Structures are given as structure tokens and as C-alpha cells.
Short mmCIF file of C-alpha atoms in Angstrom, two decimals:
data_model
loop_
_atom_site.label_atom_id
_atom_site.label_comp_id
_atom_site.label_asym_id
_atom_site.label_seq_id
_atom_site.Cartn_x
_atom_site.Cartn_y
_atom_site.Cartn_z
CA UNK A 409 0.00 0.00 0.00
CA UNK A 410 1.13 3.56 -0.56
CA UNK A 411 0.06 7.17 -0.53
CA UNK A 412 0.06 9.31 -3.68
CA UNK A 413 1.21 12.92 -3.63
CA UNK A 414 0.74 15.33 -6.53
CA UNK A 415 2.68 18.58 -6.24
CA UNK A 416 1.87 21.30 -8.79
CA UNK A 417 1.31 18.87 -11.67
CA UNK A 418 0.97 20.29 -15.19
CA UNK A 419 0.37 18.66 -18.55
CA UNK A 420 0.96 20.77 -21.66
CA UNK A 421 0.63 19.23 -25.11
CA UNK A 422 2.31 20.33 -28.31
CA UNK A 423 0.98 23.70 -29.36
CA UNK A 424 0.60 24.93 -25.81
CA UNK A 425 -2.68 23.10 -25.08
CA UNK A 426 -3.00 22.81 -21.30
CA UNK A 427 -4.83 19.68 -20.18
CA UNK A 428 -3.86 19.82 -16.48
CA UNK A 429 -2.81 22.92 -14.58
CA UNK A 430 -1.33 23.12 -11.08
CA UNK A 431 -2.84 20.02 -9.47
CA UNK A 432 -2.01 19.63 -5.77
CA UNK A 433 -3.52 16.56 -4.14
CA UNK A 434 -2.53 14.19 -1.34
CA UNK A 435 -4.14 10.73 -1.37
CA UNK A 436 -3.75 8.85 1.89
CA UNK A 437 -2.74 5.20 2.11
CA UNK A 438 -5.88 3.10 1.58
CA UNK A 439 -8.05 6.04 0.50
CA UNK A 440 -10.54 5.90 -2.39
CA UNK A 441 -10.38 9.17 -4.36
CA UNK A 442 -12.80 9.76 -7.23
CA UNK A 443 -12.00 12.28 -9.97
CA UNK A 444 -15.19 13.63 -11.49
CA UNK A 445 -15.94 16.30 -14.06
CA UNK A 446 -17.26 16.86 -17.57
CA UNK A 447 -15.62 15.53 -20.73
CA UNK A 448 -12.33 17.29 -21.42
CA UNK A 449 -11.79 18.45 -17.83
CA UNK A 450 -8.46 16.59 -17.52
CA UNK A 451 -9.47 13.71 -15.23
CA UNK A 452 -8.31 10.88 -17.53
CA UNK A 453 -5.14 12.79 -18.40
CA UNK A 454 -4.34 13.15 -14.71
CA UNK A 455 -4.95 9.45 -14.12
CA UNK A 456 -2.68 8.55 -17.04
CA UNK A 457 0.02 10.82 -15.62
CA UNK A 458 -0.11 8.83 -12.38
CA UNK A 459 0.01 5.60 -14.39
CA UNK A 460 3.01 6.75 -16.41
CA UNK A 461 1.09 6.68 -19.71
CA UNK A 462 1.41 10.48 -20.05
CA UNK A 463 4.58 12.41 -19.34
CA UNK A 464 4.50 15.11 -16.67
CA UNK A 465 5.28 18.56 -18.07
CA UNK A 466 5.91 20.13 -14.69
CA UNK A 467 5.60 19.24 -11.01
CA UNK A 468 6.36 16.22 -8.84
CA UNK A 469 4.48 12.94 -8.45
CA UNK A 470 5.25 10.60 -5.55
CA UNK A 471 3.88 7.12 -4.96
CA UNK A 472 4.85 6.12 -1.46
CA UNK A 473 8.29 7.53 -0.78
CA UNK A 474 9.44 7.50 -4.42
CA UNK A 475 9.34 10.28 -6.98
CA UNK A 476 8.04 8.46 -10.07
CA UNK A 477 8.03 11.21 -12.71
CA UNK A 478 10.46 9.37 -14.96
CA UNK A 479 9.67 5.76 -14.01
CA UNK A 480 8.10 3.43 -16.57
CA UNK A 481 4.53 2.26 -15.82
CA UNK A 482 5.75 -1.24 -14.96
CA UNK A 483 8.07 0.17 -12.30
CA UNK A 484 5.44 2.26 -10.45
CA UNK A 485 3.78 -0.64 -8.59
CA UNK A 486 0.31 0.32 -9.77
CA UNK A 487 -2.44 -1.61 -11.58
CA UNK A 488 -4.95 -0.05 -13.94
CA UNK A 489 -8.49 -1.10 -14.90
CA UNK A 490 -9.78 0.32 -18.20
CA UNK A 491 -13.32 0.79 -19.50
CA UNK A 492 -12.73 -1.52 -22.48
CA UNK A 493 -11.53 -4.50 -20.35
CA UNK A 494 -8.43 -4.98 -22.61
CA UNK A 495 -8.60 -8.78 -22.29
CA UNK A 496 -6.71 -11.12 -24.60
CA UNK A 497 -9.48 -12.84 -26.60
CA UNK A 498 -7.42 -15.96 -27.43
CA UNK A 499 -6.53 -16.66 -23.78
CA UNK A 500 -8.60 -18.33 -21.06
CA UNK A 501 -9.63 -16.33 -18.02
CA UNK A 502 -6.88 -18.07 -16.03
CA UNK A 503 -4.22 -17.08 -18.55
CA UNK A 504 -5.54 -13.52 -18.76
CA UNK A 505 -5.15 -13.24 -15.00
CA UNK A 506 -1.77 -14.94 -14.99
CA UNK A 507 -0.21 -13.19 -17.99
CA UNK A 508 1.33 -10.24 -16.18
CA UNK A 509 2.67 -12.43 -13.40
CA UNK A 510 4.32 -14.79 -15.91
CA UNK A 511 6.05 -11.82 -17.55
CA UNK A 512 7.41 -10.77 -14.17
CA UNK A 513 8.90 -14.20 -13.51
CA UNK A 514 6.66 -15.42 -10.70
CA UNK A 515 6.70 -19.14 -9.99
CA UNK A 516 3.88 -21.37 -11.17
CA UNK A 517 2.87 -22.02 -7.57
CA UNK A 518 2.66 -18.31 -6.73
CA UNK A 519 0.79 -17.54 -9.96
CA UNK A 520 -1.74 -20.27 -9.25
CA UNK A 521 -2.24 -19.02 -5.68
CA UNK A 522 -2.77 -15.41 -6.70
CA UNK A 523 -5.06 -16.22 -9.63
CA UNK A 524 -7.29 -18.54 -7.63
CA UNK A 525 -7.42 -16.13 -4.69
CA UNK A 526 -8.48 -13.26 -6.96
CA UNK A 527 -10.99 -15.48 -8.77
CA UNK A 528 -12.54 -16.46 -5.44
CA UNK A 529 -12.80 -12.82 -4.31
CA UNK A 530 -14.48 -11.83 -7.57
CA UNK A 531 -16.63 -14.98 -7.83
CA UNK A 532 -15.26 -15.95 -11.25
CA UNK A 533 -13.61 -19.24 -10.23
CA UNK A 534 -16.02 -21.26 -12.39
CA UNK A 535 -15.00 -19.28 -15.48
CA UNK A 536 -11.23 -19.83 -15.37
CA UNK A 537 -11.27 -22.16 -18.38
CA UNK A 538 -13.48 -19.92 -20.53
CA UNK A 539 -12.47 -17.38 -23.17
CA UNK A 540 -13.60 -13.74 -22.83
CA UNK A 541 -16.17 -14.13 -25.65
CA UNK A 542 -17.99 -16.68 -23.49
CA UNK A 543 -18.49 -14.15 -20.66
CA UNK A 544 -21.02 -11.42 -20.02
CA UNK A 545 -19.97 -7.78 -19.75
CA UNK A 546 -20.01 -7.92 -15.96
CA UNK A 547 -17.94 -11.10 -15.91
CA UNK A 548 -15.39 -9.56 -18.28
CA UNK A 549 -15.11 -6.54 -16.02
CA UNK A 550 -14.47 -8.83 -13.06
CA UNK A 551 -11.67 -10.50 -15.03
CA UNK A 552 -10.19 -7.09 -15.80
CA UNK A 553 -10.31 -6.26 -12.09
CA UNK A 554 -8.81 -9.64 -11.25
CA UNK A 555 -5.88 -8.99 -13.56
CA UNK A 556 -5.15 -5.86 -11.54
CA UNK A 557 -5.81 -7.62 -8.25
CA UNK A 558 -3.27 -10.42 -8.77
CA UNK A 559 -0.53 -7.81 -9.05
CA UNK A 560 -1.09 -6.90 -5.36
CA UNK A 561 -0.14 -3.33 -6.28
CA UNK A 562 0.47 -0.30 -4.10
CA UNK A 563 -2.40 1.50 -5.84
CA UNK A 564 -5.34 0.79 -8.14
CA UNK A 565 -6.23 3.18 -10.98
CA UNK A 566 -9.70 2.95 -12.52
CA UNK A 567 -10.49 4.72 -15.82
CA UNK A 568 -14.30 4.78 -16.14
CA UNK A 569 -14.45 0.98 -15.73
CA UNK A 570 -18.26 0.76 -15.70
CA UNK A 571 -19.15 2.97 -18.65
CA UNK A 572 -19.73 0.02 -21.02
CA UNK A 573 -22.19 -1.75 -18.71
CA UNK A 574 -25.97 -1.36 -18.57
CA UNK A 575 -27.54 0.59 -15.71
CA UNK A 576 -28.45 -2.37 -13.52
CA UNK A 577 -25.03 -3.99 -13.88
CA UNK A 578 -23.29 -0.66 -13.18
CA UNK A 579 -25.02 -0.49 -9.80
CA UNK A 580 -23.99 -4.05 -8.95
CA UNK A 581 -20.36 -3.57 -10.04
CA UNK A 582 -20.17 -0.22 -8.27
CA UNK A 583 -21.03 -1.93 -5.00
CA UNK A 584 -18.60 -4.79 -5.65
CA UNK A 585 -15.68 -2.48 -6.47
CA UNK A 586 -16.30 -0.37 -3.37
CA UNK A 587 -16.60 -3.41 -1.09
CA UNK A 588 -13.43 -4.92 -2.56
CA UNK A 589 -11.49 -1.68 -2.16
CA UNK A 590 -12.57 -1.37 1.48
CA UNK A 591 -11.65 -4.98 2.21
CA UNK A 592 -8.21 -4.69 0.62
CA UNK A 593 -7.63 -1.10 1.84
CA UNK A 594 -5.68 -0.40 -1.35
CA UNK A 595 -5.08 3.22 -2.32
CA UNK A 596 -7.35 3.87 -5.30
CA UNK A 597 -7.83 6.64 -7.86
CA UNK A 598 -11.08 6.32 -9.80
CA UNK A 599 -12.17 8.40 -12.80
CA UNK A 600 -15.81 8.83 -13.81
CA UNK A 601 -18.11 11.36 -15.41
CA UNK A 602 -21.07 9.78 -13.59
CA UNK A 603 -21.77 11.84 -10.50
CA UNK A 604 -23.82 9.09 -8.84
CA UNK A 605 -20.83 6.76 -9.11
CA UNK A 606 -18.66 9.53 -7.70
CA UNK A 607 -20.95 10.30 -4.77
CA UNK A 608 -21.46 6.68 -3.74
CA UNK A 609 -17.91 5.36 -4.13
CA UNK A 610 -15.58 8.08 -2.91
CA UNK A 611 -13.96 8.67 0.44
CA UNK A 612 -13.25 12.08 -1.08
CA UNK A 613 -14.36 13.67 -4.33
CA UNK A 614 -12.11 15.78 -6.54
CA UNK A 615 -14.19 17.91 -8.90
CA UNK A 616 -12.19 19.00 -11.96
CA UNK A 617 -12.98 21.74 -14.45
CA UNK A 618 -10.73 22.97 -17.23
CA UNK A 619 -7.75 20.99 -15.96
CA UNK A 620 -7.95 22.50 -12.46
CA UNK A 621 -9.41 21.40 -9.13
CA UNK A 622 -12.66 23.17 -8.29
CA UNK A 623 -13.24 21.44 -4.95
CA UNK A 624 -12.03 18.53 -2.83
CA UNK A 625 -14.06 17.02 0.00
CA UNK A 626 -16.23 14.17 1.17
CA UNK A 627 -19.21 13.51 -1.10
CA UNK A 628 -21.65 15.04 1.39
CA UNK A 629 -19.44 18.09 1.99
CA UNK A 630 -19.21 18.76 -1.75
CA UNK A 631 -22.92 18.20 -2.26
CA UNK A 632 -24.16 20.17 0.75
CA UNK A 633 -21.66 23.04 0.50
CA UNK A 634 -20.44 23.58 -3.08
CA UNK A 635 -17.63 26.13 -3.16
CA UNK A 636 -18.27 27.34 -6.74
CA UNK A 637 -21.20 27.74 -9.09
CA UNK A 638 -19.58 25.10 -11.33
CA UNK A 639 -19.63 22.50 -8.56
CA UNK A 640 -23.16 23.54 -7.59
CA UNK A 641 -24.33 22.99 -11.16
CA UNK A 642 -22.37 19.82 -11.84
CA UNK A 643 -22.93 17.83 -8.65
CA UNK A 644 -26.58 16.98 -8.18
CA UNK A 645 -29.31 15.93 -10.58
CA UNK A 646 -31.31 17.93 -11.45
CA UNK A 647 -28.78 20.72 -11.10
CA UNK A 648 -29.03 23.43 -8.47
CA UNK A 649 -31.34 26.32 -9.36
CA UNK A 650 -29.63 29.73 -9.52
CA UNK A 651 -31.63 32.87 -8.72
CA UNK A 652 -30.47 36.50 -8.69
CA UNK A 653 -30.10 37.66 -5.10
CA UNK A 654 -31.83 40.95 -5.95
CA UNK A 655 -34.85 38.99 -7.11
CA UNK A 656 -35.08 37.24 -3.75
CA UNK A 657 -34.48 40.44 -1.84
CA UNK A 658 -37.27 41.96 -3.89
CA UNK A 659 -39.69 39.45 -2.40
CA UNK A 660 -39.35 41.48 0.82
CA UNK A 661 -38.82 38.42 3.00
CA UNK A 662 -36.04 39.98 5.03
CA UNK A 663 -35.99 37.32 7.77
CA UNK A 664 -35.33 34.57 5.25
CA UNK A 665 -32.42 36.41 3.64
CA UNK A 666 -30.82 38.01 6.69
CA UNK A 667 -27.92 35.53 6.68
CA UNK A 668 -27.16 35.99 2.95
CA UNK A 669 -24.12 38.31 2.64
CA UNK A 670 -24.68 41.55 0.73
CA UNK A 671 -21.73 40.59 -1.49
CA UNK A 672 -23.75 37.64 -2.85
CA UNK A 673 -25.53 38.45 -6.09
CA UNK A 674 -26.55 34.87 -6.87
CA UNK A 675 -28.35 32.36 -4.66
CA UNK A 676 -28.55 28.62 -5.31
CA UNK A 677 -31.38 26.34 -4.21
CA UNK A 678 -31.29 22.56 -4.65
CA UNK A 679 -34.44 21.18 -6.38
CA UNK A 680 -35.19 18.95 -3.37
CA UNK A 681 -35.09 21.90 -0.95
CA UNK A 682 -38.45 23.24 -2.18
CA UNK A 683 -41.52 22.07 -0.27
CA UNK A 684 -45.25 22.36 -0.96
CA UNK A 685 -46.01 21.96 2.75
CA UNK A 686 -46.99 24.78 5.10
CA UNK A 687 -43.93 27.02 5.58
CA UNK A 688 -42.17 27.37 8.89
CA UNK A 689 -41.02 30.59 10.55
CA UNK A 690 -38.42 32.37 8.44
CA UNK A 691 -38.93 30.17 5.37
CA UNK A 692 -38.63 31.80 1.96
CA UNK A 693 -41.85 31.67 -0.09
CA UNK A 694 -41.66 31.48 -3.89
CA UNK A 695 -44.61 31.31 -6.28
CA UNK A 696 -44.60 30.01 -9.83
CA UNK A 697 -46.64 28.47 -12.62
CA UNK A 698 -46.32 24.74 -13.31
CA UNK A 699 -45.13 24.19 -16.88
CA UNK A 700 -44.51 20.44 -16.78
CA UNK A 701 -44.88 17.63 -14.27
CA UNK A 702 -42.51 14.68 -14.75
CA UNK A 703 -43.43 11.65 -12.60
CA UNK A 704 -40.27 9.62 -11.91
CA UNK A 705 -41.46 6.64 -9.92
CA UNK A 706 -41.25 7.45 -6.21
CA UNK A 707 -40.49 11.12 -6.89
CA UNK A 708 -41.41 13.84 -9.38
CA UNK A 709 -39.76 16.77 -11.15
CA UNK A 710 -41.72 19.98 -11.53
CA UNK A 711 -40.67 22.55 -14.16
CA UNK A 712 -41.87 25.99 -13.15
CA UNK A 713 -41.92 29.57 -14.33
CA UNK A 714 -41.41 31.71 -11.24
CA UNK A 715 -42.96 35.16 -11.18
CA UNK A 716 -40.43 37.76 -12.35
CA UNK A 717 -37.72 35.28 -13.42
CA UNK A 718 -36.58 34.67 -16.98
CA UNK A 719 -35.19 31.15 -16.41
CA UNK A 720 -37.34 28.19 -15.47
CA UNK A 721 -36.74 26.39 -12.18
CA UNK A 722 -36.86 22.68 -11.36
CA UNK A 723 -38.35 21.35 -8.13
CA UNK A 724 -37.93 17.74 -7.00
CA UNK A 725 -40.55 16.30 -4.66
CA UNK A 726 -40.42 12.89 -2.90
CA UNK A 727 -43.91 12.09 -4.22
CA UNK A 728 -46.17 12.83 -7.18
CA UNK A 729 -48.44 15.74 -6.17
CA UNK A 730 -52.03 16.19 -7.32
CA UNK A 731 -51.43 19.33 -9.37
CA UNK A 732 -52.17 20.38 -12.92
CA UNK A 733 -49.98 22.06 -15.53
CA UNK A 734 -50.76 25.77 -15.65
CA UNK A 735 -51.57 25.84 -11.93
CA UNK A 736 -50.00 28.48 -9.68
CA UNK A 737 -48.05 26.89 -6.82
CA UNK A 738 -46.33 28.32 -3.77
CA UNK A 739 -43.20 26.68 -2.34
CA UNK A 740 -41.35 27.19 0.92
CA UNK A 741 -37.55 27.00 1.22
CA UNK A 742 -35.72 26.83 4.54
CA UNK A 743 -33.29 29.69 5.00
CA UNK A 744 -30.42 27.27 5.73
CA UNK A 745 -30.92 25.74 2.25
CA UNK A 746 -29.80 28.90 0.43
CA UNK A 747 -26.31 28.91 -1.14
CA UNK A 748 -24.81 32.39 -1.72
CA UNK A 749 -22.37 33.00 -4.62
CA UNK A 750 -20.55 35.82 -6.34
CA UNK A 751 -21.70 35.74 -9.97
CA UNK A 752 -18.45 37.30 -11.30
CA UNK A 753 -15.95 35.00 -9.58
CA UNK A 754 -18.25 31.99 -9.36
CA UNK A 755 -17.12 31.44 -5.76
CA UNK A 756 -19.19 30.88 -2.65
CA UNK A 757 -19.60 33.95 -0.44
CA UNK A 758 -19.12 33.30 3.28
#
């Protein structure tokens, strides 16, 4: 096991294109860090820099006590799981798992022990004699994980490993990967664009945007207290509603807005923080016209046009209300659910 330390990492491609800029991040031994962000934000590039598949333009990368900037991937004591499985189609599952160990000169006895131990952990022991084409997508992904597992590496790197699976299987594999990582306590760096994966799997989230870190924190810290408008809009589905602070102040509900700093000119409200119930003392009251009701099983999404606002808002309720499109509805919002931001800088205002 080992920690990973990134000190002012940069990646600049030919032509001056900056993919990663000034990344500083310490990953503790045994910690599961998830890199999340939109396409092109630099998360896969950063992962490949740790793996040694991309050169580091500037900065220092340490795995354990070693600076690994110039080390080959095979010398970094890491194992990587890709989204496309990268299995050898002509080999059995056993030989796919054993291939890397054979190349490193392990004995037949040790190879057999490691392969069968990994197969038992991943519940693929009955498939050891099969070829990849005879396996389902989930089984192939388990083999890909097993190939990393037999290495007994200092760190696991996952590059969107579940993106090729259907929704039901993604949930199952997400749970299995997280349980395995906790049991092995192996330092892990996991890349995904799926925020639900990120929120459910991470010890800490790293939200990237434009090759830079927007915020680092536990999933609940990032969700409940986004530090920038980007994080507020990216983490959470549906995204956080953004309202001009002057609009809210114009509602003349001074008690509800007393704790919002005057420097804030933008206020965010999560869709689930609206309520149709009777408001409590100090709650903010907002009234709008229902444009569309989207039932979503146990919950519903309401698209509304709020009086005096140009942009539509989305409200998420934990039930399907008996309301009609075109109806005027009033919602209450607790004052501690308001998130103040500076529109110009995009940063949270304390």
C-alpha cells in the first residue's frame, strides 16, 4: 500500500494546449479518491500521468516515498483497470489473469495461488477455463479487475471501468468495487463522469474543471456546500437552481435572507429543498406556474416559471403531487438551504 502525492502537476501538449494545470492533491494510504468532471476536464489525463502513460510537463508525483516522474509504468507498482476491459481474446480467463505475473517471472505455484485467490474474491472461479467471448460484460469486467488484483499493487487506478455496462449492472459492479477496495484497503484513484458513481464510491471527491481542481471534499461536503457555481451545477441531478439575489431580496422576505451576505448576487437552491407543505417561521416563499410535471417513480420533477424570473426552475418532490400544468403553486424553502455565490468569480460567499 502507498500514498500518492501530486505537487503542482501540469500537462501541456504540443501547441501549448494545457490539459492539467497546477494540481495539488494528497491521497492517503488506503483512500478511495474519485476524480469527477465533464468531458475534457483533464481527469483521464491526470490518471494517465499517475500511471506513467502520459509524461509530466511540470511538477512532482510521488507514490509512497518514491518520486516516479520518470519511471516506466511497470516500475510504479500500480495496476490499472480500463473501461474496455483490454482482455486477450485468445486466452482463457486463467491465462488472462496470470499473464502479467508470468512476464514478471513469478513461480507457477505463486501464480496459481494469486489467480485462484483473486478469482474467489471476484466470484469468477467457475470461469477460469473460458475465453472472454464466453463471458457477459459484468464477468469480463471482473476478469479485468482480477488482472489488476493479482498484481497486489500499491495503488489501483480505474479509468471509467463501468461505462460500457448497462444501468443495472453498473449499480452491482459499483457496490462490488467499493466493497473490494474497502476490504483490501488499497489506495485507489477512480475516474468517472457519472456523479452518482462519484458520490457513492468516494472517500473524497475531486471535482475537476478545465484541468484545475474546483473542490475537494467528502461527497456530502461537496454536495451540501459547493464552493463554486460550477460544482453547484455539476454535482446533483437535477442541477441546483440559480436565482439573482436581488430577485429574492425583492420578495421582501427579510428574515429569510438576513444571513445571505450583501456581497452575494446569486443564490442557489437545490431542487429537493423546495416544499409544498406549510412554511415554517423564516422560510422563503416562492410562487410560480407549473409548466410540466414529470413523474419519476417514487419522486417527481416539476418545471416551473417563477414570477419575475426569466429562467425556469426545477423542483424535485419525494412524491407525485395532485397538481395540474398551468396551476400556480407556492413553495417554501428553509433559509439554511440557500447557497450564496458571487456571480463574477463563481465562488461561494461566506
